[in-house]
XYZ file of C-alpha atoms in Angstrom:
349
model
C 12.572 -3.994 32.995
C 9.236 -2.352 32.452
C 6.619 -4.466 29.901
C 2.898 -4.585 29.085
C 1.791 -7.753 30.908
C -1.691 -9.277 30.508
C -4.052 -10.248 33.461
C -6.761 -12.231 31.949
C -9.374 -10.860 29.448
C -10.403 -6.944 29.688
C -6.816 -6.527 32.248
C -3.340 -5.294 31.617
C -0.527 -3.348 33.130
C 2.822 -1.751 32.567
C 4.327 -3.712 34.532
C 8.250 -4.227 36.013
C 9.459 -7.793 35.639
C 12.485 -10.047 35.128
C 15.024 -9.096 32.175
C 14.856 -11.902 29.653
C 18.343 -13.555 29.139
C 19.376 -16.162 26.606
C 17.895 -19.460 27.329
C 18.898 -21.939 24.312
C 22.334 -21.230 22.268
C 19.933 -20.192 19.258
C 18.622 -17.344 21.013
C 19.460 -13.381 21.354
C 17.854 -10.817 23.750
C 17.009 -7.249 21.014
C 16.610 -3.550 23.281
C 13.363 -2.679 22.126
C 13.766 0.527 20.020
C 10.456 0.615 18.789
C 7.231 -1.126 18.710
C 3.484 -1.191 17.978
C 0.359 -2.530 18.743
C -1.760 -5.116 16.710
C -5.463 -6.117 16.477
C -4.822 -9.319 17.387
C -3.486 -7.972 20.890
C -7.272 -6.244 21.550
C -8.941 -9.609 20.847
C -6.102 -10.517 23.271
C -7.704 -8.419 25.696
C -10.938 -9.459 24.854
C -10.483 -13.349 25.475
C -10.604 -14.659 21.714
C -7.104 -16.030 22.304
C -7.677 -18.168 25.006
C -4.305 -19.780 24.531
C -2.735 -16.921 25.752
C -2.360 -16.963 29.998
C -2.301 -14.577 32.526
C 1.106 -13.035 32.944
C 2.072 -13.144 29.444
C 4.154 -9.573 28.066
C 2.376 -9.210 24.902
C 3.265 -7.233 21.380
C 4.961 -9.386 18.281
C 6.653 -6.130 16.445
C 9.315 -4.267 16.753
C 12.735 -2.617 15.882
C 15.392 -3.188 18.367
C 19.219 -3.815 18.787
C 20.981 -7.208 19.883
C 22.180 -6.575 23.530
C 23.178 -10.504 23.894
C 23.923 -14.051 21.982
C 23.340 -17.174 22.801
C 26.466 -19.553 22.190
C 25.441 -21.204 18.504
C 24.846 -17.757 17.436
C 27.100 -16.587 14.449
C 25.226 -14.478 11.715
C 24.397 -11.450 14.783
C 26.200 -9.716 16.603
C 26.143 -7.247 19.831
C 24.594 -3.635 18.260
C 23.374 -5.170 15.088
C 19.694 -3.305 14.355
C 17.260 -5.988 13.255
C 13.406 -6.456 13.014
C 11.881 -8.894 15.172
C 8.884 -10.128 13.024
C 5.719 -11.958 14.219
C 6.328 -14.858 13.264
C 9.225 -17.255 14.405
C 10.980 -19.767 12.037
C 13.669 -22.840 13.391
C 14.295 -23.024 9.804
C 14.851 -26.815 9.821
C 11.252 -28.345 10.029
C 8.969 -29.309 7.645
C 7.267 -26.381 7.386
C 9.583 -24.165 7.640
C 11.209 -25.688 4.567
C 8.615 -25.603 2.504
C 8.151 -21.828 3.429
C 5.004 -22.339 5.934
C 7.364 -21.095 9.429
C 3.781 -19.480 10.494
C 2.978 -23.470 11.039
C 7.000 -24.257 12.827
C 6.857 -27.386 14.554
C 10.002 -26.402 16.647
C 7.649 -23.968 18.343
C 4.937 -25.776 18.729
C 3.061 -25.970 15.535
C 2.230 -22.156 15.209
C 5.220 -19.787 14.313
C 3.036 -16.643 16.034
C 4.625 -17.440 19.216
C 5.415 -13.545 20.357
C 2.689 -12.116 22.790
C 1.163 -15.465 22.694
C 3.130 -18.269 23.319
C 6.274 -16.666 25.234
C 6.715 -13.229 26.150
C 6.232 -10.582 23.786
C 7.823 -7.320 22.089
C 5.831 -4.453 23.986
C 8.713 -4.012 26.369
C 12.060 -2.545 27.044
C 14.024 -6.140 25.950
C 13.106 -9.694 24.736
C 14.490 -13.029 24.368
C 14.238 -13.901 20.533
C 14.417 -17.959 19.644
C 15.845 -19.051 16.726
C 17.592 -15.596 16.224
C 19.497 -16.375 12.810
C 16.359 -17.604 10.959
C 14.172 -14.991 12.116
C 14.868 -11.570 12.591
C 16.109 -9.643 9.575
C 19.020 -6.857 9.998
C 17.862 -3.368 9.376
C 19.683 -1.695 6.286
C 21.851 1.585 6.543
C 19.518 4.241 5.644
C 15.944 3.563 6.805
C 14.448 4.668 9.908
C 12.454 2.432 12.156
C 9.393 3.665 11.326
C 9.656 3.087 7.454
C 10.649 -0.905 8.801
C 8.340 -1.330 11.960
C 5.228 -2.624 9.647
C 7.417 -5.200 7.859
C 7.118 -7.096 11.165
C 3.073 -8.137 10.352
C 0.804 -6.243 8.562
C 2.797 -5.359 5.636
C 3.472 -8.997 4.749
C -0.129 -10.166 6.071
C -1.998 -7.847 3.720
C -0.016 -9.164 0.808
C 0.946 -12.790 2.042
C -2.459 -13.896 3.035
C -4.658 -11.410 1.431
C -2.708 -10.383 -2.122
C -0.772 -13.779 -2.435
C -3.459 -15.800 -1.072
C -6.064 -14.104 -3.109
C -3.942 -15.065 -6.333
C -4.491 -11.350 -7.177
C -3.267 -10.981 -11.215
C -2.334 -8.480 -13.843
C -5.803 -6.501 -14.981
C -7.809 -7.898 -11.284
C -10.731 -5.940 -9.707
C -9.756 -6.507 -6.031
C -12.001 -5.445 -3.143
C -10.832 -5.234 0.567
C -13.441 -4.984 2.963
C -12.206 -3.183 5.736
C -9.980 -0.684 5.484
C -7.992 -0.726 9.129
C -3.839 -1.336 8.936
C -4.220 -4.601 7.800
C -6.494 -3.794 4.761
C -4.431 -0.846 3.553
C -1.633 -3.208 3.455
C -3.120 -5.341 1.067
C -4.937 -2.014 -0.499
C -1.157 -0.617 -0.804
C 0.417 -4.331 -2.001
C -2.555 -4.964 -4.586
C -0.860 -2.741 -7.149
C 2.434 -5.368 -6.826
C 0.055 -8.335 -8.158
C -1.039 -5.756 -11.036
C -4.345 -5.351 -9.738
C -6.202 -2.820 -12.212
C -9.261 -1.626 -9.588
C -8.489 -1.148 -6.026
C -12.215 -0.763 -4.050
C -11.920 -0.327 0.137
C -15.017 -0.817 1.473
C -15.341 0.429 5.442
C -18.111 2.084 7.197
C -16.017 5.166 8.543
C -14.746 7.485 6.305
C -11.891 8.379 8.121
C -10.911 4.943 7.667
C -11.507 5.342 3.659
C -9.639 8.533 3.543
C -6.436 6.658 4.779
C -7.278 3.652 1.874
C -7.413 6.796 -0.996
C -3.842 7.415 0.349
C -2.748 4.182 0.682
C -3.914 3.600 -3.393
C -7.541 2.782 -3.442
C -9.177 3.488 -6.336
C -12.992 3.501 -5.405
C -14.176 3.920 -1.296
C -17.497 2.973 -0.521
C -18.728 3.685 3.023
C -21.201 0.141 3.586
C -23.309 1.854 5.317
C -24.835 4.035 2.966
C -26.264 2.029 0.307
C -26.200 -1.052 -1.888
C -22.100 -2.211 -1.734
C -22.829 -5.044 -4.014
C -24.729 -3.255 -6.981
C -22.099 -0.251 -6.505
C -19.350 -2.815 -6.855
C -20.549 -4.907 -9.859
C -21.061 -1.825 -11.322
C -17.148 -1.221 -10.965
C -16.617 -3.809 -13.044
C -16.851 -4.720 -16.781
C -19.775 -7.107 -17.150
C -21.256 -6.736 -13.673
C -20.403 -9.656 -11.906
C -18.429 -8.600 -9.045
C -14.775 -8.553 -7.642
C -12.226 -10.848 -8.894
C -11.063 -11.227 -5.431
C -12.323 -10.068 -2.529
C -10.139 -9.566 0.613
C -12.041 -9.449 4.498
C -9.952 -7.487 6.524
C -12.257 -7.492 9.467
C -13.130 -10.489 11.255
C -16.603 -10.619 11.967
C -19.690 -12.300 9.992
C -21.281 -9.795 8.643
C -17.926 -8.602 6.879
C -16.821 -11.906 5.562
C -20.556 -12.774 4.419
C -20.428 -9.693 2.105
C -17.004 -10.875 0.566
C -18.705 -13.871 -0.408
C -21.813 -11.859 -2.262
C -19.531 -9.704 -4.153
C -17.305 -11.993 -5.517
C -17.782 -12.994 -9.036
C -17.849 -16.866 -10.018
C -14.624 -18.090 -9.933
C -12.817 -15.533 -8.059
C -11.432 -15.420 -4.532
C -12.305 -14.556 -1.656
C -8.997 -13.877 0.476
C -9.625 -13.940 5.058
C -7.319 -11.893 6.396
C -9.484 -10.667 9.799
C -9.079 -12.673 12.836
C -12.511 -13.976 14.138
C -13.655 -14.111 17.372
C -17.470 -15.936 16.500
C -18.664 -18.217 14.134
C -19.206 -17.328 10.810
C -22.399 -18.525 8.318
C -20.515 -19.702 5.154
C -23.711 -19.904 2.677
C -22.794 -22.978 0.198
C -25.936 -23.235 -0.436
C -25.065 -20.036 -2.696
C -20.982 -20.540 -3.086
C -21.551 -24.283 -4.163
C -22.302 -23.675 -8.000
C -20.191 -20.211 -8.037
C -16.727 -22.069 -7.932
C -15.341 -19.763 -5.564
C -11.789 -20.358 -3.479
C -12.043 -19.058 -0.117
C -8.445 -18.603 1.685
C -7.203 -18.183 5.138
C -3.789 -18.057 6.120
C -1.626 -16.722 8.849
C 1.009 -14.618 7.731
C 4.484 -16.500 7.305
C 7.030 -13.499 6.685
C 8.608 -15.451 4.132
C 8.429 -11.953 1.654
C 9.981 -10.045 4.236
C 13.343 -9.524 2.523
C 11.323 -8.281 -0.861
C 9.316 -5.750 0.898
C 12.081 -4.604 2.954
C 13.628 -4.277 -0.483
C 10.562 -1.839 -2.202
C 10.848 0.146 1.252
C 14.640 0.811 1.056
C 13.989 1.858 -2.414
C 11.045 4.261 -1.768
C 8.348 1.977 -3.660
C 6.264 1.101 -0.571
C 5.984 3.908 2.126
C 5.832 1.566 5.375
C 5.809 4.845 7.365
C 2.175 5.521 6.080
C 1.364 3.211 8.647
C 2.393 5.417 11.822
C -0.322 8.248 12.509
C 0.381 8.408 16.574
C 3.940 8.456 18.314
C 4.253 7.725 22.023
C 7.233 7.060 24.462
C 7.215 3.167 25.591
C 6.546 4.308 29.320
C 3.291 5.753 27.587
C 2.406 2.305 26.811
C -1.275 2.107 28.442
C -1.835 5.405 26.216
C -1.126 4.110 23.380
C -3.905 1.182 23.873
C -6.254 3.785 25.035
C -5.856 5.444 21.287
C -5.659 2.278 19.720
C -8.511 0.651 20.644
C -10.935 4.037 20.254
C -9.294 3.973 16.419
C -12.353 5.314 15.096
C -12.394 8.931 17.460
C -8.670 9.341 17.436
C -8.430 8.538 12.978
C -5.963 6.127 14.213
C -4.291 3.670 12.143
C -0.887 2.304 13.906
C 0.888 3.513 16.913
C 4.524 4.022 16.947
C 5.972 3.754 20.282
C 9.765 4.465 21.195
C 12.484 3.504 23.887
């Protein structure tokens, strides 16, 4: 089969390799139907995930149809459609149980295994582990687009940046960043009840996309005073109830933490690459909660719910199409986002 293989950091190729078969009785092999790319593959490429090696076929998302079962498989079957989410779940661990799989023990203590860990989705088939407890069947009626962003961002923006951010009923909620993963929580905010959406971004392509997604307020941070503009979105002047980094880098995380108001939240999403500051000599007497998380898919079935029904448009998501063989195009428009008002890429078999 044909798959995107990584090379070491700045290298990769569309590749042909081995077809993946079943390798433990828990496992299936899914024909990829459709698939995407994440952020967390171009700090792949960059070498912030040093845990991934050389070789690896990398991609965590996609849409796809069982083409084989391993032996203890019961609950799928040959031609069922399914997602294949990021993260994978044994089910039976202690995390697992008490709904952390993005921690699994079965697969070595980090449920993001996908691209990372064992070869990944950006391909023509993969082997899935721990089939039954993981991948979700598809339901009549929705297209793979309207799924394909259940797989990670959806449930990231509102698992670790809605959820995490113990967003509530009447909040003033401000997500710094508004790529994929920050419109997700931008478009999940209004689930929690959040009164005042604010995106906060320095392109304004990128803040068009968060006034469709539901933003109330965009602020482009690069053309004036974010934190007096913010406080003055707000009814006494003291900031964001929670504030949500959708970045990963210092300089966005440091400004959650100045426009958050004393006891709020400030919510990580953004996968970092450096060190960050973190200021207590300011946050110590502000009581503020700061959160990090890894997304655990565990809300899966209720978003795939508000899709099916039209509540959440996960096909929002999806602003470039390309065939899979047009793979290395696809991370050519990906990573130049900003010139090609890119959010995700939706490539098909």
């Amino acid at each position: 089969m044909k798959a995107l293989v990584y090379h070491g950091p700045g290298q990769k190729s569309w590749d042909t390799v081995a077809d993946p078969k079943p390798v433990d009785p828990t496992d299936i092999v899914v024909q990829i139907d459709t698939t995407t790319i994440c952020g967390t593959d171009l700090h792949i490429l960059k070498g912030d995930v040093p845990t991934v090696e050389q070789g690896r076929i990398l991609g965590h998302e996609a849409v796809g149809t069982v083409v084989a079962v391993g032996t203890a498989v019961s609950g799928l079957a040959v031609d069922d459609r399914v997602i294949v989410p990021a993260i994978t779940s044994c089910g039976r661990c202690s995390y697992c149980k008490r709904g952390m799989p993005s921690h699994c023990q079965a697969t070595g203590g980090i449920g993001w295994i996908f691209g990372h860990l064992v070869d990944g989705t950006q391909a023509e088939y993969a082997r899935v582990p721990f089939a039954e407890t993981s991948v979700h069947k598809v339901p009549d009626g929705v297209t793979d687009e309207q799924v394909l962003f259940l797989t990670d961002i959806l449930p990231t923006g509102y698992e670790v940046g809605v959820r995490n951010g113990r967003v509530k009923p009447g909040d003033v909620v401000v997500v710094v960043g508004a790529g994929p993963v920050g419109l997700a929580a931008i478009q999940t905010a209004e689930l929690a009840g959040a009164a005042t959406v604010v995106a906060v971004d320095v392109a304004d392509s990128r803040l068009e996309h968060a006034t469709r997604f539901g933003a109330d307020h965009v602020l482009n941070s690069g053309g004036g005073d974010v934190e007096s503009l913010i406080a003055s979105l707000t009814d006494d002047g003291l900031g964001a109830d929670v504030a949500i980094e959708a970045v990963g880098i210092p300089e966005t995380f440091d400004l959650c933490t100045r426009v958050v108001r004393p006891g709020g939240v400030v919510a990580n999403i953004g996968v970092h690459g450096a060190p960050t500051t973190l200021h207590l000599e300011d946050l110590w007497i502000k009581n503020v909660t700061i959160t990090t998380g890894l997304v655990d898919g565990t809300t899966v079935p209720m978003l795939m719910k508000l899709v099916q029904s039209g509540k959440i448009a996960g096909e929002l998501f999806g602003t470039h199409e390309f065939a899979l063989d047009d793979m290395l195009s696809a991370y050519d428009t990906f990573a130049d986002a900003g010139a090609n008002n890119a959010l995700k890429m939706v490539i098909r078999r």
